[in-house]
Amino acid sequence: MRRFAAAVGVVLVHALVQALLVLPGLTPAMGVGFVALAAASAMALVAFSATTLVLVGTPGARRPRIVRALAAVIVALVVVGALTVLSPLAGAVGLLVAFVVASPAGGADAGAPDGPRSFRRHPFRAVLLLVATALTIVVAVVAALVLGLFLTGAFGAFLTWVVAGALVVLTARGWARLAVRTRG
């Protein structure tokens, strides 16, 4: 129950940080202020993602889990960002693969290579979770569009990040658990 409460707290703090970064209302431009806010947003996303991976992973020594999770998150975000620049569809596929590979990185009993191994060990569960992850990505995108259309500003950003964060925690937990099953 403590880990669940910690995950809820991480989601809410991250959503609050992202909402506060919207308050200045800067438009996308190459100005120093906008670039600084975008960098702060990216750092908050990295911190949230790595913390989430450690929380959903199996308990063990903290330091190696944090370093592995941080490395997996940074690599995943760079790859997904680069793919999204090429094509939004490529970015969505990259995000799907990033969930499979990065989610187990925060656990003591599994690492990033155990995500893809779950397809060999538990093919039905892995394919089912892959479909659920794809649907989760679609739900997150639709929720972001709807919330962005009807609720603008900091409140809309807060709700968008709460929904996205909750979906990320649930999906990462599924892949982390499946990777542990792969090892066991």
mmCIF file of C-alpha atoms in Angstrom:
data_model
loop_
_atom_site.group_PDB
_atom_site.id
_atom_site.type_symbol
_atom_site.label_atom_id
_atom_site.label_comp_id
_atom_site.label_asym_id
_atom_site.label_seq_id
_atom_site.Cartn_x
_atom_site.Cartn_y
_atom_site.Cartn_z
ATOM 1 C CA MET A 1 0.000 0.000 0.000
ATOM 2 C CA ARG A 2 2.950 2.324 0.648
ATOM 3 C CA ARG A 3 4.222 1.881 -2.896
ATOM 4 C CA PHE A 4 0.771 2.679 -4.279
ATOM 5 C CA ALA A 5 0.598 5.847 -2.180
ATOM 6 C CA ALA A 6 4.113 6.774 -3.305
ATOM 7 C CA ALA A 7 3.132 6.232 -6.957
ATOM 8 C CA VAL A 8 0.052 8.428 -6.540
ATOM 9 C CA GLY A 9 2.217 11.090 -4.895
ATOM 10 C CA VAL A 10 4.770 10.959 -7.713
ATOM 11 C CA VAL A 11 2.018 11.313 -10.334
ATOM 12 C CA LEU A 12 0.454 14.284 -8.530
ATOM 13 C CA VAL A 13 3.782 16.070 -7.901
ATOM 14 C CA HIS A 14 4.814 15.595 -11.530
ATOM 15 C CA ALA A 15 1.456 16.896 -12.756
ATOM 16 C CA LEU A 16 1.783 19.916 -10.470
ATOM 17 C CA VAL A 17 5.304 20.670 -11.738
ATOM 18 C CA GLN A 18 4.173 20.412 -15.356
ATOM 19 C CA ALA A 19 1.150 22.635 -14.630
ATOM 20 C CA LEU A 20 3.354 25.258 -12.979
ATOM 21 C CA LEU A 21 5.593 25.281 -16.050
ATOM 22 C CA VAL A 22 2.568 26.285 -18.147
ATOM 23 C CA LEU A 23 1.737 29.323 -16.002
ATOM 24 C CA PRO A 24 4.104 31.798 -17.701
ATOM 25 C CA GLY A 25 2.163 31.211 -20.923
ATOM 26 C CA LEU A 26 5.152 31.482 -23.240
ATOM 27 C CA THR A 27 4.517 30.603 -26.855
ATOM 28 C CA PRO A 28 6.793 28.127 -28.606
ATOM 29 C CA ALA A 29 9.748 30.128 -29.868
ATOM 30 C CA MET A 30 13.506 30.024 -29.585
ATOM 31 C CA GLY A 31 13.475 32.524 -26.747
ATOM 32 C CA VAL A 32 15.519 31.808 -23.637
ATOM 33 C CA GLY A 33 12.444 31.604 -21.405
ATOM 34 C CA PHE A 34 10.658 29.052 -23.539
ATOM 35 C CA VAL A 35 13.759 26.900 -23.980
ATOM 36 C CA ALA A 36 14.368 26.978 -20.203
ATOM 37 C CA LEU A 37 10.765 25.898 -19.509
ATOM 38 C CA ALA A 38 10.980 23.129 -22.110
ATOM 39 C CA ALA A 39 14.227 21.877 -20.548
ATOM 40 C CA ALA A 40 12.668 21.966 -17.070
ATOM 41 C CA SER A 41 9.675 20.036 -18.393
ATOM 42 C CA ALA A 42 11.943 17.397 -19.937
ATOM 43 C CA MET A 43 13.913 17.055 -16.684
ATOM 44 C CA ALA A 44 10.667 16.676 -14.735
ATOM 45 C CA LEU A 45 9.544 13.978 -17.170
ATOM 46 C CA VAL A 46 12.847 12.102 -16.777
ATOM 47 C CA ALA A 47 12.645 12.323 -12.984
ATOM 48 C CA PHE A 48 9.007 11.160 -12.976
ATOM 49 C CA SER A 49 9.671 8.278 -15.351
ATOM 50 C CA ALA A 50 12.749 7.004 -13.511
ATOM 51 C CA THR A 51 11.007 7.271 -10.139
ATOM 52 C CA THR A 52 8.005 5.406 -11.523
ATOM 53 C CA LEU A 53 10.181 2.592 -12.857
ATOM 54 C CA VAL A 54 11.847 2.201 -9.473
ATOM 55 C CA LEU A 55 8.465 2.223 -7.695
ATOM 56 C CA VAL A 56 6.854 -0.392 -9.955
ATOM 57 C CA GLY A 57 9.944 -2.607 -9.993
ATOM 58 C CA THR A 58 10.719 -5.272 -7.458
ATOM 59 C CA PRO A 59 12.417 -4.065 -4.261
ATOM 60 C CA GLY A 60 16.157 -4.408 -3.871
ATOM 61 C CA ALA A 61 19.271 -2.275 -3.613
ATOM 62 C CA ARG A 62 18.212 1.278 -4.527
ATOM 63 C CA ARG A 63 21.287 2.723 -6.216
ATOM 64 C CA PRO A 64 21.676 0.192 -9.075
ATOM 65 C CA ARG A 65 17.932 0.287 -9.721
ATOM 66 C CA ILE A 66 17.891 4.086 -9.888
ATOM 67 C CA VAL A 67 20.890 4.238 -12.221
ATOM 68 C CA ARG A 68 19.438 1.557 -14.525
ATOM 69 C CA ALA A 69 16.029 3.242 -14.548
ATOM 70 C CA LEU A 70 17.531 6.667 -15.237
ATOM 71 C CA ALA A 71 19.644 5.325 -18.113
ATOM 72 C CA ALA A 72 16.689 3.445 -19.607
ATOM 73 C CA VAL A 73 14.435 6.497 -19.380
ATOM 74 C CA ILE A 74 16.951 8.865 -20.957
ATOM 75 C CA VAL A 75 17.669 6.492 -23.843
ATOM 76 C CA ALA A 76 13.963 5.792 -24.356
ATOM 77 C CA LEU A 77 13.010 9.481 -24.361
ATOM 78 C CA VAL A 78 15.778 10.401 -26.805
ATOM 79 C CA VAL A 79 14.819 7.571 -29.175
ATOM 80 C CA VAL A 80 11.078 8.277 -28.938
ATOM 81 C CA GLY A 81 11.705 12.007 -29.418
ATOM 82 C CA ALA A 82 13.826 11.391 -32.501
ATOM 83 C CA LEU A 83 11.252 8.996 -33.947
ATOM 84 C CA THR A 84 8.439 11.457 -33.281
ATOM 85 C CA VAL A 85 10.290 14.124 -35.249
ATOM 86 C CA LEU A 86 10.388 11.709 -38.185
ATOM 87 C CA SER A 87 6.740 10.707 -37.920
ATOM 88 C CA PRO A 88 4.061 10.694 -35.210
ATOM 89 C CA LEU A 89 3.295 7.047 -36.010
ATOM 90 C CA ALA A 90 6.964 6.129 -35.651
ATOM 91 C CA GLY A 91 6.962 7.937 -32.314
ATOM 92 C CA ALA A 92 3.941 5.930 -31.132
ATOM 93 C CA VAL A 93 5.603 2.662 -32.136
ATOM 94 C CA GLY A 94 8.801 3.807 -30.435
ATOM 95 C CA LEU A 95 6.829 4.586 -27.274
ATOM 96 C CA LEU A 96 5.323 1.113 -27.378
ATOM 97 C CA VAL A 97 8.786 -0.463 -27.651
ATOM 98 C CA ALA A 98 10.109 1.873 -24.942
ATOM 99 C CA PHE A 99 7.504 0.565 -22.488
ATOM 100 C CA VAL A 100 8.546 -3.015 -23.230
ATOM 101 C CA VAL A 101 12.266 -2.342 -22.846
ATOM 102 C CA ALA A 102 12.467 0.350 -20.168
ATOM 103 C CA SER A 103 9.771 -0.747 -17.697
ATOM 104 C CA PRO A 104 11.722 -3.664 -16.180
ATOM 105 C CA ALA A 105 14.850 -1.510 -15.695
ATOM 106 C CA GLY A 106 13.727 -0.293 -12.265
ATOM 107 C CA GLY A 107 13.431 -3.710 -10.695
ATOM 108 C CA ALA A 108 15.997 -5.670 -8.728
ATOM 109 C CA ASP A 109 14.987 -8.984 -10.302
ATOM 110 C CA ALA A 110 14.858 -7.882 -13.929
ATOM 111 C CA GLY A 111 16.555 -5.510 -16.325
ATOM 112 C CA ALA A 112 15.841 -3.907 -19.687
ATOM 113 C CA PRO A 113 16.664 -7.080 -21.699
ATOM 114 C CA ASP A 114 13.993 -8.994 -19.787
ATOM 115 C CA GLY A 115 11.184 -6.970 -21.386
ATOM 116 C CA PRO A 116 11.648 -8.396 -24.884
ATOM 117 C CA ARG A 117 12.394 -11.847 -23.395
ATOM 118 C CA SER A 118 8.880 -11.914 -21.989
ATOM 119 C CA PHE A 119 7.568 -12.516 -25.539
ATOM 120 C CA ARG A 120 9.476 -15.791 -25.676
ATOM 121 C CA ARG A 121 8.588 -16.916 -22.167
ATOM 122 C CA HIS A 122 4.946 -15.768 -21.977
ATOM 123 C CA PRO A 123 3.864 -14.994 -25.557
ATOM 124 C CA PHE A 124 0.122 -14.757 -24.887
ATOM 125 C CA ARG A 125 0.495 -12.467 -21.869
ATOM 126 C CA ALA A 126 3.087 -10.337 -23.649
ATOM 127 C CA VAL A 127 0.968 -9.875 -26.770
ATOM 128 C CA LEU A 128 -2.086 -9.125 -24.638
ATOM 129 C CA LEU A 129 -0.112 -6.534 -22.654
ATOM 130 C CA LEU A 130 1.287 -5.093 -25.897
ATOM 131 C CA VAL A 131 -2.259 -4.582 -27.203
ATOM 132 C CA ALA A 132 -3.288 -3.073 -23.854
ATOM 133 C CA THR A 133 -0.267 -0.748 -24.009
ATOM 134 C CA ALA A 134 -1.197 0.363 -27.527
ATOM 135 C CA LEU A 135 -4.751 1.062 -26.380
ATOM 136 C CA THR A 136 -3.395 2.944 -23.370
ATOM 137 C CA ILE A 137 -1.321 5.159 -25.662
ATOM 138 C CA VAL A 138 -4.417 5.878 -27.756
ATOM 139 C CA VAL A 139 -6.462 6.686 -24.636
ATOM 140 C CA ALA A 140 -3.703 8.994 -23.359
ATOM 141 C CA VAL A 141 -3.524 10.855 -26.671
ATOM 142 C CA VAL A 142 -7.310 11.236 -26.871
ATOM 143 C CA ALA A 143 -7.464 12.380 -23.235
ATOM 144 C CA ALA A 144 -4.708 14.933 -23.880
ATOM 145 C CA LEU A 145 -6.538 16.261 -26.945
ATOM 146 C CA VAL A 146 -9.902 16.467 -25.196
ATOM 147 C CA LEU A 147 -8.490 18.034 -22.031
ATOM 148 C CA GLY A 148 -6.390 20.442 -24.092
ATOM 149 C CA LEU A 149 -9.447 21.472 -26.078
ATOM 150 C CA PHE A 150 -11.848 22.004 -23.188
ATOM 151 C CA LEU A 151 -9.552 22.819 -20.258
ATOM 152 C CA THR A 152 -6.679 25.115 -21.103
ATOM 153 C CA GLY A 153 -3.955 26.570 -18.951
ATOM 154 C CA ALA A 154 -2.454 25.154 -15.797
ATOM 155 C CA PHE A 155 -5.585 23.267 -14.699
ATOM 156 C CA GLY A 156 -5.860 21.491 -18.048
ATOM 157 C CA ALA A 157 -2.158 20.666 -17.976
ATOM 158 C CA PHE A 158 -2.497 19.299 -14.446
ATOM 159 C CA LEU A 159 -5.399 17.007 -15.365
ATOM 160 C CA THR A 160 -3.676 15.890 -18.563
ATOM 161 C CA TRP A 161 -0.538 14.897 -16.664
ATOM 162 C CA VAL A 162 -2.566 13.155 -13.944
ATOM 163 C CA VAL A 163 -4.313 11.003 -16.551
ATOM 164 C CA ALA A 164 -1.098 10.340 -18.486
ATOM 165 C CA GLY A 165 0.863 9.650 -15.312
ATOM 166 C CA ALA A 166 -1.705 7.175 -13.998
ATOM 167 C CA LEU A 167 -1.693 5.341 -17.331
ATOM 168 C CA VAL A 168 2.118 5.264 -17.349
ATOM 169 C CA VAL A 169 2.242 3.797 -13.836
ATOM 170 C CA LEU A 170 -0.287 1.074 -14.696
ATOM 171 C CA THR A 171 1.397 0.158 -17.964
ATOM 172 C CA ALA A 172 4.929 0.182 -16.546
ATOM 173 C CA ARG A 173 3.770 -1.992 -13.653
ATOM 174 C CA GLY A 174 2.389 -4.552 -16.085
ATOM 175 C CA TRP A 175 5.627 -4.787 -18.067
ATOM 176 C CA ALA A 176 7.776 -4.836 -14.928
ATOM 177 C CA ARG A 177 5.728 -7.728 -13.477
ATOM 178 C CA LEU A 178 5.836 -9.663 -16.731
ATOM 179 C CA ALA A 179 9.631 -9.290 -16.896
ATOM 180 C CA VAL A 180 9.965 -10.671 -13.359
ATOM 181 C CA ARG A 181 7.845 -13.654 -14.373
ATOM 182 C CA THR A 182 10.205 -14.153 -17.291
ATOM 183 C CA ARG A 183 13.154 -14.550 -14.940
ATOM 184 C CA GLY A 184 11.340 -16.704 -12.399
#
